[in-house]
Short mmCIF file of C-alpha atoms and ligand atoms in Angstrom, two decimals:
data_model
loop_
_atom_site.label_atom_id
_atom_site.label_comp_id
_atom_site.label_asym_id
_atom_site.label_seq_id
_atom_site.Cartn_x
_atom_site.Cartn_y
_atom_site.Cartn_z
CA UNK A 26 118.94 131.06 108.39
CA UNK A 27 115.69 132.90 108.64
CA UNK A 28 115.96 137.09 106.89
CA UNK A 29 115.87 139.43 110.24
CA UNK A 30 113.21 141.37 107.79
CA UNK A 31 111.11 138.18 107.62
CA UNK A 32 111.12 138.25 111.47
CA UNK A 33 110.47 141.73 111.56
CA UNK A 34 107.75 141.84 109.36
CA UNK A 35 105.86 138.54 111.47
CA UNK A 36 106.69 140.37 114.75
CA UNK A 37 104.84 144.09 113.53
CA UNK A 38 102.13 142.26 111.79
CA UNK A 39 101.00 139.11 113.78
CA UNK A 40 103.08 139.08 117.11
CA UNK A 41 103.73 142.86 118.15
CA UNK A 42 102.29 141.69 121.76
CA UNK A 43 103.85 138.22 122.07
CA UNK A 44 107.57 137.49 121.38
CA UNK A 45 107.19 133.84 123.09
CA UNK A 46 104.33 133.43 120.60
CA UNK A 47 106.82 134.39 117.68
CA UNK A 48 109.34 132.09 118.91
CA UNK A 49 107.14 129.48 118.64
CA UNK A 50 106.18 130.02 115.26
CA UNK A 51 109.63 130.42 113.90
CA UNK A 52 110.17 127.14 115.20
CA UNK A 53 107.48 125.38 114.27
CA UNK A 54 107.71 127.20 110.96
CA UNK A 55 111.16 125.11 110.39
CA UNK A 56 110.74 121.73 112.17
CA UNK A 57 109.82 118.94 110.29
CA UNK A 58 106.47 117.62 110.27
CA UNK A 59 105.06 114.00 109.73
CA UNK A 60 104.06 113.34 105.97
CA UNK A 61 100.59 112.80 104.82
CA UNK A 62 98.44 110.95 102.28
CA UNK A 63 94.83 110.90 100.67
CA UNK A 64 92.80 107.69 99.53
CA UNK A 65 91.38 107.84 97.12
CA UNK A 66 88.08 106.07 98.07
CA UNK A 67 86.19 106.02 94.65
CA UNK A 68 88.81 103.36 94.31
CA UNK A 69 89.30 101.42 97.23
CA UNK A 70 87.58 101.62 100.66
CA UNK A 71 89.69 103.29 103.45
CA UNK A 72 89.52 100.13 106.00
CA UNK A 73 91.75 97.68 102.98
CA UNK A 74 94.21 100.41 102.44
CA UNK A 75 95.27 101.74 106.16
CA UNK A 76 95.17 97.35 106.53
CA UNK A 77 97.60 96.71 103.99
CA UNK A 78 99.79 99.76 104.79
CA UNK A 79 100.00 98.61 108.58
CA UNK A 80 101.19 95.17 107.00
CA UNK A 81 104.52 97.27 105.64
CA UNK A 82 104.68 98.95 109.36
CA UNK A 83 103.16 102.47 108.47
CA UNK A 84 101.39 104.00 111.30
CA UNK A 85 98.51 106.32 109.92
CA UNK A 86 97.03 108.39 111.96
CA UNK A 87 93.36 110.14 111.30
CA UNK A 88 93.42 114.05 111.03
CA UNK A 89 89.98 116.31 110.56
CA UNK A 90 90.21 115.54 107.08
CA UNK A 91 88.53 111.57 107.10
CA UNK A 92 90.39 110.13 103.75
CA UNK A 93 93.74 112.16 104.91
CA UNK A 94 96.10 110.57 107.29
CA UNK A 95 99.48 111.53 108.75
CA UNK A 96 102.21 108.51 108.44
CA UNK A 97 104.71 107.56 110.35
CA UNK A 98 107.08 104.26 110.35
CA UNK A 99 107.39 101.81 113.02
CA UNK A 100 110.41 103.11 114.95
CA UNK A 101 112.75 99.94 113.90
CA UNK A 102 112.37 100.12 110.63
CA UNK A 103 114.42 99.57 108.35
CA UNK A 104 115.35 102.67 106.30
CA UNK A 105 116.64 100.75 103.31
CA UNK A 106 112.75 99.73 102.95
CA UNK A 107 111.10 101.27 100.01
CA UNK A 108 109.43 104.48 100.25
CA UNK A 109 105.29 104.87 100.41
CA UNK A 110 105.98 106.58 97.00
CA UNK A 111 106.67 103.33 95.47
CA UNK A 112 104.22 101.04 97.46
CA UNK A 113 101.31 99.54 95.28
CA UNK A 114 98.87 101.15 96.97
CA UNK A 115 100.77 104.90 95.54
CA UNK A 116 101.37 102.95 91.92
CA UNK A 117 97.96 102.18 91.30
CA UNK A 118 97.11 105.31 92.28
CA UNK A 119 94.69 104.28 95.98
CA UNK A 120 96.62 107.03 97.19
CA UNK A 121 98.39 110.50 96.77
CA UNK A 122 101.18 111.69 99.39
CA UNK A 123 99.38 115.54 99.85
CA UNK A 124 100.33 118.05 102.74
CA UNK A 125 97.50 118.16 105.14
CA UNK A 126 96.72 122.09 105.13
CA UNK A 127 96.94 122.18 101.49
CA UNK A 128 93.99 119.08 101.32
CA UNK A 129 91.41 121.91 102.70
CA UNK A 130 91.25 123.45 99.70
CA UNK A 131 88.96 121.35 97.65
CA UNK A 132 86.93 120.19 100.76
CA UNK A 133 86.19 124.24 101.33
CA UNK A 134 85.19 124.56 97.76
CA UNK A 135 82.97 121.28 97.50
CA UNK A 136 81.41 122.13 101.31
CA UNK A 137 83.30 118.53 101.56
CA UNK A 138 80.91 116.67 99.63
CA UNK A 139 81.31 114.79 96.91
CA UNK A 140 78.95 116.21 94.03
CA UNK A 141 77.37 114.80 91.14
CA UNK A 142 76.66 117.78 88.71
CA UNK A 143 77.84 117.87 85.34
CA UNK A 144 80.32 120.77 85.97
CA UNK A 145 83.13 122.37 84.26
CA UNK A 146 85.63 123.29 86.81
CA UNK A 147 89.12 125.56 86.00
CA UNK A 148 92.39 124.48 88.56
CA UNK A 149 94.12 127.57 87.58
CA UNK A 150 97.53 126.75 88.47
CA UNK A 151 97.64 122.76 88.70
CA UNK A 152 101.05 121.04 88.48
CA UNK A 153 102.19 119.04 89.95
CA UNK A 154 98.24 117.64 90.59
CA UNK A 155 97.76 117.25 94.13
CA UNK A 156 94.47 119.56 93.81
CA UNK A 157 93.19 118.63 90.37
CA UNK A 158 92.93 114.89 91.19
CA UNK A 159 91.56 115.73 94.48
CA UNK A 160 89.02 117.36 92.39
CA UNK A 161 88.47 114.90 90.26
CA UNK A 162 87.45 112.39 93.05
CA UNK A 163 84.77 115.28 94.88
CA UNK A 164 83.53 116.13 91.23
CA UNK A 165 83.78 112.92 89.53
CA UNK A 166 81.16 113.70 86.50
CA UNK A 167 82.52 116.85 86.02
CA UNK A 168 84.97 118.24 83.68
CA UNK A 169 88.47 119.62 84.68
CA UNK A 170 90.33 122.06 83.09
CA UNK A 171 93.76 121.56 84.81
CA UNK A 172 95.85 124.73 83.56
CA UNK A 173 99.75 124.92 84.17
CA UNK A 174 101.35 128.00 82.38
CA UNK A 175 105.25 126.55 83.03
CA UNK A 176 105.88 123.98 80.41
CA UNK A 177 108.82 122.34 82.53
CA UNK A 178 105.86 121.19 85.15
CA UNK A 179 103.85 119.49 82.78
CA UNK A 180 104.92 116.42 83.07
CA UNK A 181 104.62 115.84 86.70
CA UNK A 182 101.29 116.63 86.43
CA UNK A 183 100.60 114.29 83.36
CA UNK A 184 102.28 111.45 85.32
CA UNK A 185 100.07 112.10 88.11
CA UNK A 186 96.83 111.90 86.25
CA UNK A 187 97.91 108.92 84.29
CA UNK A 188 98.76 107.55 87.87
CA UNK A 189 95.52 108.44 89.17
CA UNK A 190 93.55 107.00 86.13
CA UNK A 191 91.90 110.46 86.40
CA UNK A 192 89.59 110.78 82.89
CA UNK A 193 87.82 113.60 83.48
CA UNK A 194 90.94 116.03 83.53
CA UNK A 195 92.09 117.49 80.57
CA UNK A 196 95.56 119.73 80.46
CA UNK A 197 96.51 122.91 78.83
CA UNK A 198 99.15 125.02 79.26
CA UNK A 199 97.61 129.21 78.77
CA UNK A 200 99.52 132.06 80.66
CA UNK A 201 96.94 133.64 83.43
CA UNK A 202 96.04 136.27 80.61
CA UNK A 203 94.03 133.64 78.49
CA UNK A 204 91.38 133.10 81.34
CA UNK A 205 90.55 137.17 80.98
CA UNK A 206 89.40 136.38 77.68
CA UNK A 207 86.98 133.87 79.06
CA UNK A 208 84.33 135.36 80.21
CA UNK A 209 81.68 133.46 82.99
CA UNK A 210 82.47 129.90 81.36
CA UNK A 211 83.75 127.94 84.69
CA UNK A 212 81.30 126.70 87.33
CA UNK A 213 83.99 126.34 90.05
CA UNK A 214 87.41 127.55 90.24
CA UNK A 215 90.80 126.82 92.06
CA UNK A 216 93.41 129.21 92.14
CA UNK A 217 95.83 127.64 94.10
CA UNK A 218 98.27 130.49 92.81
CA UNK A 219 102.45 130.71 92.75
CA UNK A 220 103.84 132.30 95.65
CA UNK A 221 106.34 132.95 98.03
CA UNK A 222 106.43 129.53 100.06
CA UNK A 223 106.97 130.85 103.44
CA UNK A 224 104.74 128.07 104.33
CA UNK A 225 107.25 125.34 103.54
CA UNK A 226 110.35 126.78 105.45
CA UNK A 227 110.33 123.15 106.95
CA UNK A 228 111.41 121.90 103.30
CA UNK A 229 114.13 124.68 102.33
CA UNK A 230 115.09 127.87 104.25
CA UNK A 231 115.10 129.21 100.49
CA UNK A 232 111.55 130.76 101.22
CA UNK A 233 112.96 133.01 104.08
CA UNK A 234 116.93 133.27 103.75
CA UNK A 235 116.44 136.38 101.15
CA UNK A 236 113.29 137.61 101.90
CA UNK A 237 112.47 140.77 101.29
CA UNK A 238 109.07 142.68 101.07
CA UNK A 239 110.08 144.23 97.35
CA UNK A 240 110.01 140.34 96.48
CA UNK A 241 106.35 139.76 98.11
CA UNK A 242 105.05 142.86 96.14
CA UNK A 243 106.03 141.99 93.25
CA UNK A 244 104.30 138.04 93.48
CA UNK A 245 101.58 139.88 95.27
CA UNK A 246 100.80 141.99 91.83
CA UNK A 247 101.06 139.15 90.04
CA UNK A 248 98.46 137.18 92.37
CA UNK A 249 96.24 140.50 91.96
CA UNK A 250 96.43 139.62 87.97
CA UNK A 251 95.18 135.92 88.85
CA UNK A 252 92.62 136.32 90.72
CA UNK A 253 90.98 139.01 88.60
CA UNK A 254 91.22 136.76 85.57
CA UNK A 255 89.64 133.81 87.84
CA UNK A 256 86.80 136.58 88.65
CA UNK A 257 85.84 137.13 85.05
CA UNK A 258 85.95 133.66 84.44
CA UNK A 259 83.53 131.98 87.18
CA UNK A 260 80.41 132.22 85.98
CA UNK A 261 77.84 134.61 88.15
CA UNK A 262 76.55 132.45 91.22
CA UNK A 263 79.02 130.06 92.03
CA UNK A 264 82.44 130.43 93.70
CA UNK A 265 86.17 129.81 94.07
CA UNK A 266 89.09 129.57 95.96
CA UNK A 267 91.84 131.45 96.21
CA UNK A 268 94.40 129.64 98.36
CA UNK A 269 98.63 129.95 98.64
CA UNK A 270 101.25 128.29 101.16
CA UNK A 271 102.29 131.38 102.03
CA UNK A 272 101.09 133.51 105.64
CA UNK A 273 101.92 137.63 104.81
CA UNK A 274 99.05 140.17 104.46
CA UNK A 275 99.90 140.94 100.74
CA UNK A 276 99.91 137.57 99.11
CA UNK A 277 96.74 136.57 100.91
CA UNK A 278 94.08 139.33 102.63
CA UNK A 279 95.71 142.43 100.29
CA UNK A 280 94.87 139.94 97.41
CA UNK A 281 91.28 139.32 98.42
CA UNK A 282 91.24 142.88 99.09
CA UNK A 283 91.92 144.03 94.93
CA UNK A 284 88.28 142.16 94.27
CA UNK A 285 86.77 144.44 95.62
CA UNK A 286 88.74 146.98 94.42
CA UNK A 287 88.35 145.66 90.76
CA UNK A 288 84.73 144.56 90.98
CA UNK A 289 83.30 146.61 93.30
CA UNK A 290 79.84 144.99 94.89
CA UNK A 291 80.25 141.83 92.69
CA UNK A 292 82.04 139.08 94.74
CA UNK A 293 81.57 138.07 98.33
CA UNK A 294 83.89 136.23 100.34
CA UNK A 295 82.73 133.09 102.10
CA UNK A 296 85.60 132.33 104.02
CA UNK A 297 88.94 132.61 105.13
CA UNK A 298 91.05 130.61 107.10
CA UNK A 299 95.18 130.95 107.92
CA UNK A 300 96.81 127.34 109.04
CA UNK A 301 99.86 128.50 111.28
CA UNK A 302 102.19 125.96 112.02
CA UNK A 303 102.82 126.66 115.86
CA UNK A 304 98.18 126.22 116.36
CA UNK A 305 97.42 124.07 113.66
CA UNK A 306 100.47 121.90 113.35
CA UNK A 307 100.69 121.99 109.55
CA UNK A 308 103.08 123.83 107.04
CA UNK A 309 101.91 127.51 106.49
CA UNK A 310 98.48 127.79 104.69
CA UNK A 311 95.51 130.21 103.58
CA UNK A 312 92.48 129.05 101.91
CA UNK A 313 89.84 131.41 101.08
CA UNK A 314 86.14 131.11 99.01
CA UNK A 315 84.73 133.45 97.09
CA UNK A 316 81.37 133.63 95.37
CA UNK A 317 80.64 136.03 92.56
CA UNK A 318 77.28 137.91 93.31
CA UNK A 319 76.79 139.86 89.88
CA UNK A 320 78.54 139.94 86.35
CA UNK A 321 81.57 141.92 85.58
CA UNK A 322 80.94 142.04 81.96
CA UNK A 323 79.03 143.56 79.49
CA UNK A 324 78.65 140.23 77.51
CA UNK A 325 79.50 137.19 76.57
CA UNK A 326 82.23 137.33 74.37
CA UNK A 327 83.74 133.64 73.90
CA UNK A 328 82.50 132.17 71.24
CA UNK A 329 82.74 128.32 70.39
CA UNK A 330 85.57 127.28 68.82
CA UNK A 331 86.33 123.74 66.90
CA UNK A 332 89.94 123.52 68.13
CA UNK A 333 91.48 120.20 68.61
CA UNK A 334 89.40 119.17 65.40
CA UNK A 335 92.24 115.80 65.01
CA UNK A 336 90.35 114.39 68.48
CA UNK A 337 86.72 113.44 66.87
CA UNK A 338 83.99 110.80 68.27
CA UNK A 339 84.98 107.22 66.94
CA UNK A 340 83.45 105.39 64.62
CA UNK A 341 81.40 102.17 64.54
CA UNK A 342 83.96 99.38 63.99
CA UNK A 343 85.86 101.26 66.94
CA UNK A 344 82.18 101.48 69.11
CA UNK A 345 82.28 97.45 68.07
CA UNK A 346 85.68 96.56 69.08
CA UNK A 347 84.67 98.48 72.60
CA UNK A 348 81.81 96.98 72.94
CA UNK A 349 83.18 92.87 72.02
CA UNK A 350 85.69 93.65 74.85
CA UNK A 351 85.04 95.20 77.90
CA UNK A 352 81.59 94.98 80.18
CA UNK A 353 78.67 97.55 79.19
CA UNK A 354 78.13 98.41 82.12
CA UNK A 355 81.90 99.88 82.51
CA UNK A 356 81.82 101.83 79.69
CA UNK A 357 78.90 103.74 80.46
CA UNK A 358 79.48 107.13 81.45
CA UNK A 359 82.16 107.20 78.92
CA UNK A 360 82.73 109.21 75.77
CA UNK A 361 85.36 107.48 73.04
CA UNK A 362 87.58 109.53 70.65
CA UNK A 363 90.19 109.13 68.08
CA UNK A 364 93.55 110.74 67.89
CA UNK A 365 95.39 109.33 65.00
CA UNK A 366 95.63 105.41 65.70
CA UNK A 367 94.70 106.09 69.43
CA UNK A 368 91.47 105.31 71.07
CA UNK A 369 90.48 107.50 74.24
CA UNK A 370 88.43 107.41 76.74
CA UNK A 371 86.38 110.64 78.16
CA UNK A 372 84.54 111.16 81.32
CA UNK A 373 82.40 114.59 81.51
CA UNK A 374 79.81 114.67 79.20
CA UNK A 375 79.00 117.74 77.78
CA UNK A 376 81.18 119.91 79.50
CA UNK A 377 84.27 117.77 78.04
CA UNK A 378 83.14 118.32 74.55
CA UNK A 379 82.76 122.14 75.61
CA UNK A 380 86.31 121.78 76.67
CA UNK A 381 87.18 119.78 73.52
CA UNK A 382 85.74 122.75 71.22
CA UNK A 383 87.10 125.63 72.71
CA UNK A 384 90.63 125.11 74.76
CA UNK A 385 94.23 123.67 73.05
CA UNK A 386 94.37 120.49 75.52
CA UNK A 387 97.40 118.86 75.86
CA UNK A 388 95.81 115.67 77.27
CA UNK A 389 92.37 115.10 76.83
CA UNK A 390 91.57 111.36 77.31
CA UNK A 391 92.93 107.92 78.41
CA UNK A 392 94.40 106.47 75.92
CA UNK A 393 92.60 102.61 76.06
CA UNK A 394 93.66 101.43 72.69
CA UNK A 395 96.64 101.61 69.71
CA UNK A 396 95.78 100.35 66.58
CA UNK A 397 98.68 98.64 64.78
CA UNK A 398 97.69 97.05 61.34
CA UNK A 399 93.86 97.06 62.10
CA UNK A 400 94.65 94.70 65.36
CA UNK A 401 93.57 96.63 68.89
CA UNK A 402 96.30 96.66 71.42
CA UNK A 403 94.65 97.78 75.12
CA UNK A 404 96.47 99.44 77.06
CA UNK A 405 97.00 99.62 81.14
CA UNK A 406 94.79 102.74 81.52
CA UNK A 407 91.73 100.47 79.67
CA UNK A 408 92.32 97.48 82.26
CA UNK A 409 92.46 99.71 85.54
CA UNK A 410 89.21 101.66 84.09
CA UNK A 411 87.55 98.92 81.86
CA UNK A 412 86.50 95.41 83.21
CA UNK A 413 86.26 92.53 80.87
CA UNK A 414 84.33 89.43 82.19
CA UNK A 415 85.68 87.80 78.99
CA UNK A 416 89.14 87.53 79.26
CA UNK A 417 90.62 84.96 82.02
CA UNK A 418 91.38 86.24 85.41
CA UNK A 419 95.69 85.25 86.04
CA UNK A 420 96.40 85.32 89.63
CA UNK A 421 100.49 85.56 90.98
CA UNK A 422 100.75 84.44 93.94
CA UNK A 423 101.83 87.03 96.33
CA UNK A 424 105.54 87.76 96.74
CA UNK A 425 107.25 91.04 97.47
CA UNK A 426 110.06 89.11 95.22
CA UNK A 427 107.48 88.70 92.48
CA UNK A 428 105.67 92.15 92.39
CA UNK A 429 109.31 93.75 92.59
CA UNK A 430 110.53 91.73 89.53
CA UNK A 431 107.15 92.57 87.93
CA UNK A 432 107.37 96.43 88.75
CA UNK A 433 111.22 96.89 87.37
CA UNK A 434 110.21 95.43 84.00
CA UNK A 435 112.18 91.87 84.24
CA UNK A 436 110.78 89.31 82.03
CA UNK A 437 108.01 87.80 84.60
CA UNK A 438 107.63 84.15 83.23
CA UNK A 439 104.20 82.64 84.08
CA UNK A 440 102.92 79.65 84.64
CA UNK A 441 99.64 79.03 81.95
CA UNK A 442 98.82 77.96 79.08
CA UNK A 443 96.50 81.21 77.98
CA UNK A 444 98.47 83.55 75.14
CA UNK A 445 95.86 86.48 75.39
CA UNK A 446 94.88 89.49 77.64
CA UNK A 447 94.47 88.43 81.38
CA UNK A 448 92.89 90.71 84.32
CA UNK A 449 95.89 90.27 86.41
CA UNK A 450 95.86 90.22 90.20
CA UNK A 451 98.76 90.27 92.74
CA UNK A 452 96.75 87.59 95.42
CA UNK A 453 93.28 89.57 95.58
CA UNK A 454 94.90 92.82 94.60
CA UNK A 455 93.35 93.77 90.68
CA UNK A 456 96.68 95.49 88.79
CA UNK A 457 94.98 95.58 85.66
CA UNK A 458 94.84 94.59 82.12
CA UNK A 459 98.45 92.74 80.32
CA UNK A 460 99.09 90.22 77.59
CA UNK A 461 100.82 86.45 77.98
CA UNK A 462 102.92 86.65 75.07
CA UNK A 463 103.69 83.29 73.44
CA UNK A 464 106.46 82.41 75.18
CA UNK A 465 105.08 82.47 78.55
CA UNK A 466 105.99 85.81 79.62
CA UNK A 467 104.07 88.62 80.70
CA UNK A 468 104.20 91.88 78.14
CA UNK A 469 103.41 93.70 81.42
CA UNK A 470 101.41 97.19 80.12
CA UNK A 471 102.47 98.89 83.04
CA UNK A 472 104.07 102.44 82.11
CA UNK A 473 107.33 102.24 81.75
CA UNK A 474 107.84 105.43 83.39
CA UNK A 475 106.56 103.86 86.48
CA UNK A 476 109.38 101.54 86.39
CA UNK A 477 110.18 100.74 89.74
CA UNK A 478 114.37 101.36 89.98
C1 LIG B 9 101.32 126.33 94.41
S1 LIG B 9 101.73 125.68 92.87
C2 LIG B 9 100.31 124.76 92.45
C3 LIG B 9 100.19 123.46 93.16
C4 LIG B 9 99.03 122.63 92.64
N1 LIG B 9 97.80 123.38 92.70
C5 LIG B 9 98.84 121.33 93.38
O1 LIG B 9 98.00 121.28 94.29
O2 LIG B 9 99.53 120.35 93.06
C6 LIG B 9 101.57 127.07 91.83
C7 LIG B 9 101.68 126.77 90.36
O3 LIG B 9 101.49 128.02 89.67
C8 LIG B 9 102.26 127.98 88.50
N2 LIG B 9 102.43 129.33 87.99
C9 LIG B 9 103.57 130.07 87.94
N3 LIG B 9 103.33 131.25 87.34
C10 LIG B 9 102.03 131.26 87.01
C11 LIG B 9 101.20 132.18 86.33
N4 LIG B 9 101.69 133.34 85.88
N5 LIG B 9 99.91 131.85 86.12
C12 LIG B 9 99.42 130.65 86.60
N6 LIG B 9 100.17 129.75 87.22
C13 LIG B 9 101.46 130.04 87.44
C14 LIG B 9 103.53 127.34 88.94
O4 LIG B 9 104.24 126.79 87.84
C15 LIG B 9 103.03 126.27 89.90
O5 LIG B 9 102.86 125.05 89.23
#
């Protein structure tokens, strides 16, 4: 299953000395490994989430990574269960299933701290999301450019931000070319680039059936392209990574190599670190940092834009209607737009209008409200962001019959006499904003495309 030239290559460049040592990574290369997940703890404390998972017999167990545990399932149980993919806990978005090598990327760019600044941050190469919304939790008032150049990914990674009720993220959609033209604009960037997935053998053999090194070139050149368009756009003084789920020399150290090649004395790298699968136990991984020492151009040569100019600042009977509903203390930090008859919500502060101004964004918001015949309809994403103290609290009592109906869309009749917006909880679990509609049923606001099938 595994290309003889694949071997070959591992076995001159990483194991001349050791063919046991080979062995053992081919195999662990291929065998499966236990699945992992990330809380999101801006959300939900750790301690309620592992408790409730245990309830549907999940074992998590802690890796070096604190909010990133590997799962298993109780050994007698049954596999017609549902999936942690569409547990509550996944829908409203406490956690994200995430490979554990791949989590060290953001952690090595944020020093594993969560930060505070006012940033703008590019993720280079983003769908389907598992980065940018990691991002968005260690940078939560900063501003996320989350760039996917192949159109058919887009909407995993929209679903995955809508998911994650991440509104500091905005989407566009430039080939790698664009962020040459952008000259020392991004305070921190990922480049968690395309490439040849030898890491992931585990998943498909496709990685490693055809391999050849004419294949690796050509993805390395391409990586070269990347990462010196990532160098002219980090602004002098800060740093990025450069990270791939791939192990040979030319997608990874050749790669780091061309920096200095291309900007000789300018960029520094910070560190480096290969996961192997036979010593670290996780798929195939590099992560590197870089910092960028001095400029590598003459000037500054992107000029503010008004692009986007149909997303403006609402008005004040919009700022009212806000305002009447949900708490103030919710919607501070918040900026408020218009699209059309769309109200939507911002996180980022300056750096989101910056972002606004000067980059085509696919999504750029949350959208909180349609406006149909001057009456404001809220929407799910308003409810899991928004609190209102004045609209009734509606309580289901817990059933995994209940939930189930409520998550495929049936018509969930309930028992109350209030017609209006409730906060509604599952037991003590908050699912967010819906409507009682006259007849007793629930509208239920919950995307559709999270339909549970
Ligand atoms: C390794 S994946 C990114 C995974 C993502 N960072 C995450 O954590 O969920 C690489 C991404 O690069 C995109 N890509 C492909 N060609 C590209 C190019 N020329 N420039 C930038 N990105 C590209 C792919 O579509 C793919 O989504």
């Amino acid at each position: 299953m595994i290309s003889e030239r694949f071997i070959e290559y591992y076995r001159e460049h990483f194991f001349q000395e050791d063919e046991k040592w080979l062995q053992d990574f081919l195999t662990a290369l291929a065998s499966p490994l236990l699945k992992s997940f990330r809380i999101d703890e801006t959300k939900k404390s750790k301690e309620s989430v592992l408790d409730s998972l245990k309830k549907q017999w999940y074992l998590p167990y802690a890796t070096n990574i604190p909010n990133v545990f590997t799962f298993d399932r109780i050994p007698d149980f049954n596999p017609f269960e549902r999936r942690l993919g569409f547990s509550l806990e996944h829908l409203l978005g406490y956690i994200y299933i995430q490979e554990l090598a791949a989590a060290h990327s953001v952690h090595v760019l944020s020093d594993w701290k969560v930060h505070h600044d006012n940033f703008l941050i590019l993720d280079m190469a983003s769908s389907p999301g598992w980065k940018t919304t990691q991002l968005a939790e260690q940078y939560p008032e900063s501003f996320i450019i989350a760039n996917e150049p192949t159109r058919e990914r887009i909407p995993q990674i929209l679903q995955n931000l809508d998911r994650m009720g991440s509104s500091n993220i905005a989407v566009t959609l430039y080939p790698w070319q664009f962020f040459s033209s952008t000259p020392e604009v991004f305070d921190r960037i990922l480049l968690d680039a395309p490439c040849s997935w030898e890491g992931t053998v585990f998943k498909t053999f496709d990685a490693v059936k055809n391999w050849h090194i004419k294949n690796i070139k050509t993805i390395a050149r391409l990586q070269e392209k990347l990462i010196s368009a990532a160098c002219t756009s980090l602004k002098v003084g800060w740093e990025m990574i450069y990270s791939t789920c791939t192990l040979n020399l030319l997608e990874n150290e050749w790669v780091l190599e061309s920096i200095e090649k291309n900007f000789p004395g300018c960029f520094e790298i910070t560190f480096e670190k290969k996961y192997w699968p036979h010593i670290d136990g996780t798929w195939g991984f590099f992560v590197s940092k870089i910092k960028k020492l001095q400029s590598v151009v003459s000037k500054q040569t992107f000029p503010p834009k008004s692009i986007n100019s149909d997303i403006f600042p609402i008005g004040k009977q919009d700022i009212q209607h806000i305002e009447w509903f949900f708490d103030t203390e919710d919607i501070w930090g918040y900026d408020f737009f218009r699209y059309k008859n769309k109200i939507l919500a911002v996180r980022g502060g300056k750096n989101a209008e910056y972002a606004r101004n000067n980059f085509y964004c696919m999504r750029f918001w949350e959208e909180i409200a349609n406006i149909q015949d001057g009456v404001y309809k809220w929407t799910h994403f308003a409810g899991k962001k928004l609190y209102s103290s004045k609209i009734p609290e509606y309580k289901i009592e817990w059933s995994e019959e209940a939930l189930d109906e409520y998550l495929r869309w049936w018509n969930l009749k309930v028992d109350t006499v209030i017609r209006w917006y409730v906060n509604l909880y599952f037991e003590n679990e908050r699912i967010g904003l819906d409507f009682i509609q006259d007849d007793g049923t629930l509208s239920n606001l919950f995307p559709p495309q999270w339909r549970r099938k």
